[in-house]
Short mmCIF file of C-alpha atoms in Angstrom, two decimals:
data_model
loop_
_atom_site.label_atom_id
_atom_site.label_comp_id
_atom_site.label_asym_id
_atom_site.label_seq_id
_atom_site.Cartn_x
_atom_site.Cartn_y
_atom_site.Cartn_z
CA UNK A 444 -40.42 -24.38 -14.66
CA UNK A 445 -38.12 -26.34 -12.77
CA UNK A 446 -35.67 -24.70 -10.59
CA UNK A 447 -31.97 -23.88 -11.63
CA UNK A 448 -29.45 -26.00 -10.16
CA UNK A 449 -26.83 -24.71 -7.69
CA UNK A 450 -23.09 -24.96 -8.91
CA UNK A 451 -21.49 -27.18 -7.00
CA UNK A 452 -17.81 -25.93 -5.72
CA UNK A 453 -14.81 -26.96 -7.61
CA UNK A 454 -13.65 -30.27 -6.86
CA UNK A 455 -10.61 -30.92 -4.57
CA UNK A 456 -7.93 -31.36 -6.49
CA UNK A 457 -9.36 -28.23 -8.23
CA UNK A 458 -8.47 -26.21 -5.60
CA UNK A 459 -5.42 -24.33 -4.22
CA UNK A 460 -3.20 -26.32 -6.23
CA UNK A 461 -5.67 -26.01 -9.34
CA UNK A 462 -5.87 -22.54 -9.02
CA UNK A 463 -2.02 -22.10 -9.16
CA UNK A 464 -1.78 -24.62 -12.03
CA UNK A 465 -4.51 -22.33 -13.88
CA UNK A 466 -3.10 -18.70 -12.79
CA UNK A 467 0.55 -19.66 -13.61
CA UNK A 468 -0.66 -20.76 -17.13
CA UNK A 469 -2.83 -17.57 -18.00
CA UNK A 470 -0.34 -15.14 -16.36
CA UNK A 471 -2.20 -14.09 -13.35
CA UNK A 472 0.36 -15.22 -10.08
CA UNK A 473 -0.40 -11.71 -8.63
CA UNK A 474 1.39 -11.24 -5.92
CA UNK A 475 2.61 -14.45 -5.06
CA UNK A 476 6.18 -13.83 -6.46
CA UNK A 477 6.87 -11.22 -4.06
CA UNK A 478 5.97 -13.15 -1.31
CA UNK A 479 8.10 -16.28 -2.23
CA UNK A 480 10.74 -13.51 -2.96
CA UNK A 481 10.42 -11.95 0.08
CA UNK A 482 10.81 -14.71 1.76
CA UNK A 483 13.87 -15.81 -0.02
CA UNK A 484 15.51 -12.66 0.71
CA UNK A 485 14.86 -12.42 4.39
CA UNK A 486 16.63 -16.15 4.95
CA UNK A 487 19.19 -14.80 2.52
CA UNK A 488 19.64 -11.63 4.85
CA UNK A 489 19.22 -13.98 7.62
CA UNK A 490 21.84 -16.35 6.86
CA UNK A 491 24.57 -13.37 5.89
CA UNK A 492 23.85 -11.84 9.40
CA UNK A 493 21.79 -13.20 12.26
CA UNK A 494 20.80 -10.03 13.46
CA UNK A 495 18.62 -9.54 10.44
CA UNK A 496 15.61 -11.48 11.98
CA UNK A 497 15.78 -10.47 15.78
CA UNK A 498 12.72 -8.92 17.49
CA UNK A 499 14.34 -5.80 17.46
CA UNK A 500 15.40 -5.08 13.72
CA UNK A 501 12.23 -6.60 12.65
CA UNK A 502 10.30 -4.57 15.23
CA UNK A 503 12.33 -1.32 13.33
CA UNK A 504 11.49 -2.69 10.23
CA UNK A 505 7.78 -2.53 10.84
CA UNK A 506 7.82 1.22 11.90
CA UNK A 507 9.99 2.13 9.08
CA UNK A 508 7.92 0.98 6.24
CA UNK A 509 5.04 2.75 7.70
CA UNK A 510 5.63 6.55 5.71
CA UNK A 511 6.60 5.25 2.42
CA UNK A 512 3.92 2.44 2.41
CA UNK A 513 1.29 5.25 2.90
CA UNK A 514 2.66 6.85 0.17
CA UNK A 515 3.15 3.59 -1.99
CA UNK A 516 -0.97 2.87 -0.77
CA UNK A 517 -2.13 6.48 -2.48
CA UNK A 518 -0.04 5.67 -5.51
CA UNK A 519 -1.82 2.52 -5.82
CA UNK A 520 -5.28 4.30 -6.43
CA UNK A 521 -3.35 6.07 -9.59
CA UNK A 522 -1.81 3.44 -10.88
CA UNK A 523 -5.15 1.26 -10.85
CA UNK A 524 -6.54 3.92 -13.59
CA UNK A 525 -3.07 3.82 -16.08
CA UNK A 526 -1.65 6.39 -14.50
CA UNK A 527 0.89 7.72 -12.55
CA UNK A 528 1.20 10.83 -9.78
CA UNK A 529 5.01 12.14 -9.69
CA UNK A 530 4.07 14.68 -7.11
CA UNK A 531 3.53 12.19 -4.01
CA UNK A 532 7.32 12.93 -2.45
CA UNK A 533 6.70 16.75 -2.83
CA UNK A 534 3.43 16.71 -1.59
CA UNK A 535 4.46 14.29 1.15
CA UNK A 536 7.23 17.24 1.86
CA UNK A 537 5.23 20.22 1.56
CA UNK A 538 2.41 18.50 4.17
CA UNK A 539 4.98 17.88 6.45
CA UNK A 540 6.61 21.46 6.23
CA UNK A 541 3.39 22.88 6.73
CA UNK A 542 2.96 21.19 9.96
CA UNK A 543 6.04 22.41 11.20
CA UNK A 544 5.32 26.03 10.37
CA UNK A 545 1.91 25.93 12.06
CA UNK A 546 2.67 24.34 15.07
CA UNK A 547 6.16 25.04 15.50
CA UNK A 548 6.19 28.39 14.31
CA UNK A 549 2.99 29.98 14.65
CA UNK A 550 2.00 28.21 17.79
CA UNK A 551 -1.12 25.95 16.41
CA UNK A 552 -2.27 22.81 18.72
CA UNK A 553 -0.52 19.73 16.91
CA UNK A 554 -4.23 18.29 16.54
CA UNK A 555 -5.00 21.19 14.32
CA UNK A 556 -1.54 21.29 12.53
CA UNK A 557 -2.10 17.90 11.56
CA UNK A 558 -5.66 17.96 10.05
CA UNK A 559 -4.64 21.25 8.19
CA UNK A 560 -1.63 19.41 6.76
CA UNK A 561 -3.95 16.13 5.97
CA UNK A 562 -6.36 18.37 4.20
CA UNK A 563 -3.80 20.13 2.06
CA UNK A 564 -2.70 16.99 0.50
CA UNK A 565 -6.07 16.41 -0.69
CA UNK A 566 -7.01 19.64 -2.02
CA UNK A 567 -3.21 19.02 -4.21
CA UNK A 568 -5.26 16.10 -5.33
CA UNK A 569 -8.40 17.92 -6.17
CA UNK A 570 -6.01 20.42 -8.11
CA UNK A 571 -4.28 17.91 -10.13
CA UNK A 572 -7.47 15.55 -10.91
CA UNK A 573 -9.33 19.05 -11.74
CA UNK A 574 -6.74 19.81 -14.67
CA UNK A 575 -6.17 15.99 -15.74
CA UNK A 576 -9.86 15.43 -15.59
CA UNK A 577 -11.28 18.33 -16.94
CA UNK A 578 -8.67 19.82 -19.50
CA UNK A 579 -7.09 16.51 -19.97
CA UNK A 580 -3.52 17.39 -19.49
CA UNK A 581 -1.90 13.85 -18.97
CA UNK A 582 -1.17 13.33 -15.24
CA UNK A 583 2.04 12.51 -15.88
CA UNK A 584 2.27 16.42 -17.13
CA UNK A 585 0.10 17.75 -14.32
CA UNK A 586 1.60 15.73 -11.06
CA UNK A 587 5.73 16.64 -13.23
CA UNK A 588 4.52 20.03 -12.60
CA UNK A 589 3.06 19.57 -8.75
CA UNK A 590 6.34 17.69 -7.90
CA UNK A 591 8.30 21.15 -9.03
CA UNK A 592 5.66 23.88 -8.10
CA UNK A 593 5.67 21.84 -3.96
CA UNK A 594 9.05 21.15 -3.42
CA UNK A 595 9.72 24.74 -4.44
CA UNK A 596 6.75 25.93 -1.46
CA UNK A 597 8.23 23.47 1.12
CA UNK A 598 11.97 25.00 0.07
CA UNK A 599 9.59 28.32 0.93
CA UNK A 600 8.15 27.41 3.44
CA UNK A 601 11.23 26.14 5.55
CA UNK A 602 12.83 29.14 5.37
CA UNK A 603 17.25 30.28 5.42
CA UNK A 604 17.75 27.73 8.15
CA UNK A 605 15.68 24.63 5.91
CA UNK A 606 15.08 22.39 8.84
CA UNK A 607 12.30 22.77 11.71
CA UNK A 608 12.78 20.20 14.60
CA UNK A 609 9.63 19.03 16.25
CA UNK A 610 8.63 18.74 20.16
CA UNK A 611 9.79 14.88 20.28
CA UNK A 612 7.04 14.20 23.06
CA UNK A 613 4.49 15.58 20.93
CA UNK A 614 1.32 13.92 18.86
CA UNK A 615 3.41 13.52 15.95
CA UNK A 616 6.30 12.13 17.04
CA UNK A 617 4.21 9.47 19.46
CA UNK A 618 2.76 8.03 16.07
CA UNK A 619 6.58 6.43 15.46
CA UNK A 620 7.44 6.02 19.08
CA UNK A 621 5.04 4.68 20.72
CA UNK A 622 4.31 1.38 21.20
CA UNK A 623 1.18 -0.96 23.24
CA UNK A 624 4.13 -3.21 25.68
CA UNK A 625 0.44 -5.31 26.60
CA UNK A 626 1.04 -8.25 24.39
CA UNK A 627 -2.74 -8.63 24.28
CA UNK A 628 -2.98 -5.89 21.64
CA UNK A 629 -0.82 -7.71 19.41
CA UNK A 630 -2.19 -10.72 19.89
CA UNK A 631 -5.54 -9.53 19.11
CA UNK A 632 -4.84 -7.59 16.33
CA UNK A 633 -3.29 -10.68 14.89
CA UNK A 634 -6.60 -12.42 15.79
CA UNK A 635 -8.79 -10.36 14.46
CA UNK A 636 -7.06 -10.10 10.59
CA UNK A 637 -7.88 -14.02 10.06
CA UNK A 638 -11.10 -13.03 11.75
CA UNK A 639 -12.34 -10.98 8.94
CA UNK A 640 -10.65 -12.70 6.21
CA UNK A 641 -12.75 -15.79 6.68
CA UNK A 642 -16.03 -14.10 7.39
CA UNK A 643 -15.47 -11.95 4.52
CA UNK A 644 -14.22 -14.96 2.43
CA UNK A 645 -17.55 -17.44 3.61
CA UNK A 646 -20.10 -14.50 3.44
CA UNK A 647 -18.61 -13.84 -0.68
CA UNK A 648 -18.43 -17.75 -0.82
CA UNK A 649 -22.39 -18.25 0.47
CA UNK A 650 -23.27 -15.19 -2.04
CA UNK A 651 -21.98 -16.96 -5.26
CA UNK A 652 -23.64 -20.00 -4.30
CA UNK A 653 -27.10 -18.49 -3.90
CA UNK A 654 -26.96 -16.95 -7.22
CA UNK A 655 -25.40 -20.33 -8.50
CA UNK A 656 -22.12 -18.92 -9.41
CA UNK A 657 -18.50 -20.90 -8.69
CA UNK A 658 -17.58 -20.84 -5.20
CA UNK A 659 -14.55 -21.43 -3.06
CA UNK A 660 -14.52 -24.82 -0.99
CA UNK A 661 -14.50 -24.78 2.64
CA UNK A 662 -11.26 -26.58 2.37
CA UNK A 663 -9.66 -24.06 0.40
CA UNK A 664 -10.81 -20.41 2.68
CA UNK A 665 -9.64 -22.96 5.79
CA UNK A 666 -6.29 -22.84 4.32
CA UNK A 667 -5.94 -19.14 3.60
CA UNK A 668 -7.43 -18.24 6.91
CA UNK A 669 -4.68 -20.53 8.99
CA UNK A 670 -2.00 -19.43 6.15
CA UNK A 671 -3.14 -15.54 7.46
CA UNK A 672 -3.25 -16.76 10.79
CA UNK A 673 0.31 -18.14 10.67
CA UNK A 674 1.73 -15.09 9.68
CA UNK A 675 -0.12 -12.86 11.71
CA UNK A 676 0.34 -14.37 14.85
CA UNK A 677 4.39 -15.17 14.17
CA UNK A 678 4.55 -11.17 13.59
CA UNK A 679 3.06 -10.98 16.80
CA UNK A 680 5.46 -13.12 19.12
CA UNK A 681 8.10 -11.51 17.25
CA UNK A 682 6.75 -7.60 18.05
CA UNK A 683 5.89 -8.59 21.95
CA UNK A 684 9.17 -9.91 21.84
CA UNK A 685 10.56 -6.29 21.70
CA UNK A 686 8.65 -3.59 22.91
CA UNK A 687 5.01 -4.88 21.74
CA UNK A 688 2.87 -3.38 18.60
CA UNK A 689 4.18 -0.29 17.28
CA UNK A 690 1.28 2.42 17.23
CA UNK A 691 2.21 3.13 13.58
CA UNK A 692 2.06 -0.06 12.72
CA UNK A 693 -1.74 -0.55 13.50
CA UNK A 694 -2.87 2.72 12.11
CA UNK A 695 -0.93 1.85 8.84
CA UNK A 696 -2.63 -2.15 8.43
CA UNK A 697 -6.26 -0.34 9.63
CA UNK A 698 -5.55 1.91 7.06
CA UNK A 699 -4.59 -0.24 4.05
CA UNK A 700 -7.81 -2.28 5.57
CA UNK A 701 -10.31 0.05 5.24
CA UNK A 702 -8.56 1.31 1.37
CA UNK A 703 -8.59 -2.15 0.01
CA UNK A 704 -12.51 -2.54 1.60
CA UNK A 705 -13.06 0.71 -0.43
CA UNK A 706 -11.56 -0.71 -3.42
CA UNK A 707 -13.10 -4.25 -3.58
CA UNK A 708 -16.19 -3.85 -1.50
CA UNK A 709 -17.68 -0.53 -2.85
CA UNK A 710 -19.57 0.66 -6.16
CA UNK A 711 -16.47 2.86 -6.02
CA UNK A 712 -13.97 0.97 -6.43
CA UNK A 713 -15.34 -1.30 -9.09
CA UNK A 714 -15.54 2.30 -11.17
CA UNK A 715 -11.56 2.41 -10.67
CA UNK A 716 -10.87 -1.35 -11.48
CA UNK A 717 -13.74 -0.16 -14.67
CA UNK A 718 -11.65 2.66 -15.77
CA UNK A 719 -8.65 1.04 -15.49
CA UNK A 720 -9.74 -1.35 -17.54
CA UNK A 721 -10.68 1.19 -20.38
CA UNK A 722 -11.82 4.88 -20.37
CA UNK A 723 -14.58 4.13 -22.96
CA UNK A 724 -15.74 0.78 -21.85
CA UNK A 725 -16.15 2.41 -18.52
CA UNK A 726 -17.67 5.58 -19.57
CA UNK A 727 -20.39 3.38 -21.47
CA UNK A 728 -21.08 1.32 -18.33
CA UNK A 729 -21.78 4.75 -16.62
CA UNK A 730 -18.59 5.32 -14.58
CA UNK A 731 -18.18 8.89 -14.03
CA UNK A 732 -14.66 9.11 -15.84
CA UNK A 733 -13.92 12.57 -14.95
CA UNK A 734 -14.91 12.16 -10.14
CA UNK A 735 -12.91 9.29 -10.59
CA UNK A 736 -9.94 10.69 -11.75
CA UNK A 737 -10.25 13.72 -9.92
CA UNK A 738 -11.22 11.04 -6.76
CA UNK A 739 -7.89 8.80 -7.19
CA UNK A 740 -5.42 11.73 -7.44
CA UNK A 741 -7.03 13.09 -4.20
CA UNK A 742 -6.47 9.92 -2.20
CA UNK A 743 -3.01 9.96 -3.62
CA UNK A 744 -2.39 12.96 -1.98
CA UNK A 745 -4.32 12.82 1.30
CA UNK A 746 -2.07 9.55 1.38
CA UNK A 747 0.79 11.69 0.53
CA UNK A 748 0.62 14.38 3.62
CA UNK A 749 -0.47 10.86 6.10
CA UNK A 750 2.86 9.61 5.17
CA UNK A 751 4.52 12.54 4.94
CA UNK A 752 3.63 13.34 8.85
CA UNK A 753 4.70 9.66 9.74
CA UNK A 754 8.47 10.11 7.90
CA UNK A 755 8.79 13.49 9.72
CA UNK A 756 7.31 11.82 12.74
CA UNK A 757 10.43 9.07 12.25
CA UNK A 758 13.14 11.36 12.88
CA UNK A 759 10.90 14.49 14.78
CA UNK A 760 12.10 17.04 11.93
CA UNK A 761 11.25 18.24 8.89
CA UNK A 762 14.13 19.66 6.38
CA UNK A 763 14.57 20.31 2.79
CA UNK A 764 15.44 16.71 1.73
CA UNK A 765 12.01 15.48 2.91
CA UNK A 766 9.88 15.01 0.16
CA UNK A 767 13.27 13.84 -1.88
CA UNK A 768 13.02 12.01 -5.76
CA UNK A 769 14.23 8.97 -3.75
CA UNK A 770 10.64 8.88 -1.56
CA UNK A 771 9.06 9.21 -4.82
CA UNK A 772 10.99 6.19 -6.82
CA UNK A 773 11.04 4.08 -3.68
CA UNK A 774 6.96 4.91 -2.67
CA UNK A 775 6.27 4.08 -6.70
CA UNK A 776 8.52 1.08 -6.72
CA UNK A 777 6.92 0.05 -3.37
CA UNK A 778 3.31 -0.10 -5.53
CA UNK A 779 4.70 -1.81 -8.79
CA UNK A 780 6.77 -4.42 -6.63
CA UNK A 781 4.04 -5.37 -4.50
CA UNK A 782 1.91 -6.48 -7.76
CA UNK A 783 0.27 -3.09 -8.87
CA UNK A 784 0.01 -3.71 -12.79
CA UNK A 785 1.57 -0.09 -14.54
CA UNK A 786 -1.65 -1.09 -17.52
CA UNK A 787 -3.74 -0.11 -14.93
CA UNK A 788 -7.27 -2.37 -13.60
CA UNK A 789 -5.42 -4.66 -11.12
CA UNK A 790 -3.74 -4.16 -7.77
CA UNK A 791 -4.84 -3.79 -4.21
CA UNK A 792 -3.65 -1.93 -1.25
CA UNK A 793 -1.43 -4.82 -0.10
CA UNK A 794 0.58 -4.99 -3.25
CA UNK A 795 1.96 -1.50 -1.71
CA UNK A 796 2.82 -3.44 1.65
CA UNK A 797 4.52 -6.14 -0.13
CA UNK A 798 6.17 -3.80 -2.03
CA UNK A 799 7.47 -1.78 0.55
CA UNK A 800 8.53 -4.78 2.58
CA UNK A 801 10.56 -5.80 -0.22
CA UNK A 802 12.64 -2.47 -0.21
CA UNK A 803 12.64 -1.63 3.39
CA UNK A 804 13.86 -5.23 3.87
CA UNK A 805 16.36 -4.79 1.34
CA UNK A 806 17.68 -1.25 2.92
CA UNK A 807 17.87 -3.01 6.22
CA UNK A 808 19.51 -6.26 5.21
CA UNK A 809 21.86 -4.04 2.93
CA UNK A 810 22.90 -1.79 6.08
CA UNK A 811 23.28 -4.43 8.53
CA UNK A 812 26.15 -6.24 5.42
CA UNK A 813 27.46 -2.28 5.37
CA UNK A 814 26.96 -2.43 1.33
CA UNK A 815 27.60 0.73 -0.04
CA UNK A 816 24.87 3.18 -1.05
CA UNK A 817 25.43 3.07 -4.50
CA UNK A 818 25.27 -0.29 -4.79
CA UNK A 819 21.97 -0.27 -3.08
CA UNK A 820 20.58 1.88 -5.28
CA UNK A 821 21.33 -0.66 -8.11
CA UNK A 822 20.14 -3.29 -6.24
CA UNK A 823 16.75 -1.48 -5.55
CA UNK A 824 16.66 -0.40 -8.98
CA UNK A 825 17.57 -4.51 -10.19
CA UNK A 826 14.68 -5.18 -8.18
CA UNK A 827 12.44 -2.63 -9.50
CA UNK A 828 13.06 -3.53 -13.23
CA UNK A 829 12.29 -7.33 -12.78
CA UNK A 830 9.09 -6.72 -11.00
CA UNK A 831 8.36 -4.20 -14.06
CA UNK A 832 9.35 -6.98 -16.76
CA UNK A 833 6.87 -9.78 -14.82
CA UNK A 834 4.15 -7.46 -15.00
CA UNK A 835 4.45 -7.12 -19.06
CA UNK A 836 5.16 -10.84 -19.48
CA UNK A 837 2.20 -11.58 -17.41
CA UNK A 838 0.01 -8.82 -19.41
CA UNK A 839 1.21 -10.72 -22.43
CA UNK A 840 0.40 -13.64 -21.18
CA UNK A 841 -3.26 -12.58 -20.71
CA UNK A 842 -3.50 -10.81 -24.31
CA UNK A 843 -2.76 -14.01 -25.90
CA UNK A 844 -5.79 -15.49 -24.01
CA UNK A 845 -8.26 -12.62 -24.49
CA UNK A 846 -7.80 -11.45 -20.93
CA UNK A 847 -6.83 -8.27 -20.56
#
């Protein structure tokens, strides 16, 4: 019997451009809106005040998004099943509180403080994925509940005088202040992203072709690899510009990293993107519905206390607004913004950067203008709702072509 013929990758003109003529038609930009709007609302910001893009605001801006976007990163795991965890700015709180008391109050070594506080976020997730998963009280119920029952033990926990300041030359607070001034480490973190994008991209691109599936063209990873590259490497003149790359800054993108790797590289994450896609499809295909759910809400809070420690890192307290409604809207809006679909079965760990680029840029560009608060709420909010509607019209979209 003859030998099967290889498929040959798509044609030229079938490429980048043919991809976005196909995508825009069936609904499936992804996150490509947010990025042209992104950019549209930095030169916007730009233009209204020319302090908006100097090293130093931008440099800020990069630190700041850090706690949230950890957050927004956990909440991504959730949302990638259909649901939705309402307990992330509470936990985020109560982790951070719980630091404070240990090593503040009761004399623990910061290392220890930390991991204890790390590890309580995830055992929150264990307890909410035990009771969604195995007496199938709706997240939304269980996490409504976790959001009261933890910002009630922070309150607790904090005590008459509600705020705890922390040793501002200590392990915590070095995760938001400290910074590698060698502009080497920039540069080579910014060297190795593109790096392992097109290695990744060629070793999934010489995979289909040996099992004679469609393939990217050369032409086409070149051209995300040097977009990447761009980007990467313009961040990093702009950050050794200022004071070099912000320590936060490289645990958060090794972070999201190694998540999305889980997510798209791992039998594990093809059982989220399976169960998000349907609870009894997935159970039939022999995803273990009930460790999955119980596995997502424990990321989301392990994420939770990480970027809880980083916001109380920020400002080197911890007091009874931490943990606020506002972390919660902003670290879900963060997730849905970026791309994360609210149907559940698409998103990736960079929709939550996007995302949270999108509203820390707007919080920034909105304080530098002085705009009221109230009016950046509705802003945020405008924001929020239109990336909400795009995600329905572009579910729609696929429904009428059998996609989704």
């Amino acid at each position: 019997m003859s030998a099967r013929a290889p498929v040959p990758a798509r044609r030229a003109e079938d490429g980048v451009f043919g991809e976005f003529r196909r995508r825009l038609g069936s609904g499936e930009l992804g996150s490509l809106p947010v990025v042209l709007g992104l950019i549209l609302l930095w030169a916007v910001f730009e233009i209204l005040n020319s302090n908006f893009l100097s090293p130093r605001n931008l440099s800020n801006l990069s630190v700041d998004i850090v706690g949230t976007g950890l957050i927004a990163v956990g909440v991504v795991f959730v949302l990638l099943i259909g649901e939705i965890d309402l307990s992330v700015g509470s936990v985020s709180g109560l982790a951070a509180a719980a630091f404070a008391v240990l090593n503040v109050n009761e004399g623990l070594p910061e290392w220890l403080a930390l991991v204890i506080a790390v590890l309580l976020g995830a055992l929150i997730g264990v307890v909410h994925g035990f009771f969604f998963a195995r007496f199938g009280v709706p997240a939304f119920v269980v996490t409504l509940a976790g959001l009261l029952a933890w910002n009630g033990l922070t309150l607790y926990l904090l005590g008459q005088s509600g705020t705890i300041n922390l040793d501002d030359q200590g392990l915590v607070a070095k995760l938001t202040s400290y910074y590698f001034h060698d502009i080497a480490a920039a540069y080579g973190l910014a060297a190795l992203g593109p790096t392992a994008f097109f290695l990744a991209a060629y070793r999934d691109r010489w995979r289909r072709k040996a099992a004679a599936m469609p393939y990217r063209p050369l032409h086409e990873i070149a051209v995300r690899t040097g977009a990447i590259a761009v980007v990467a490497f313009a961040a990093a003149y702009v950050l050794n510009r200022f004071q070099g790359l912000p320590l936060a800054l490289l645990i958060f993108v090794v972070l999201v990293a190694l998540l999305d790797v889980l997510l798209r590289r791992t039998p594990y994450g093809r059982s989220v993107y399976a169960l998000g896609g349907g609870v009894e499809a997935a159970r039939r295909a022999g995803v273990r519905v009930a460790w999955v759910r119980i596995s997502v809400l424990m990321v989301s809070g392990t994420m939770a206390a990480l970027g809880g420690l980083f916001l109380a890192s920020r400002i080197t307290s911890v007091s009874q607004p931490s943990g606020s409604a506002i972390l919660l809207l902003n670290a879900l809006a963060a997730a849905v913004i970026g791309g994360t679909s609210l149907f559940g079965g698409h998103g990736r760990t960079w929709c939550a950067v996007l995302g949270i680029l999108v509203i820390e840029s707007l919080a920034s560009g909105m304080a530098l203008l002085s705009i009221p608060s109230a009016l950046q709420f509705m802003i945020t909010g405008g924001v929020l709702l239109a990336a909400v509607v795009l995600d329905s019209l572009s579910r729609s979209s696929q429904k009428t072509r059998g996609r989704a």
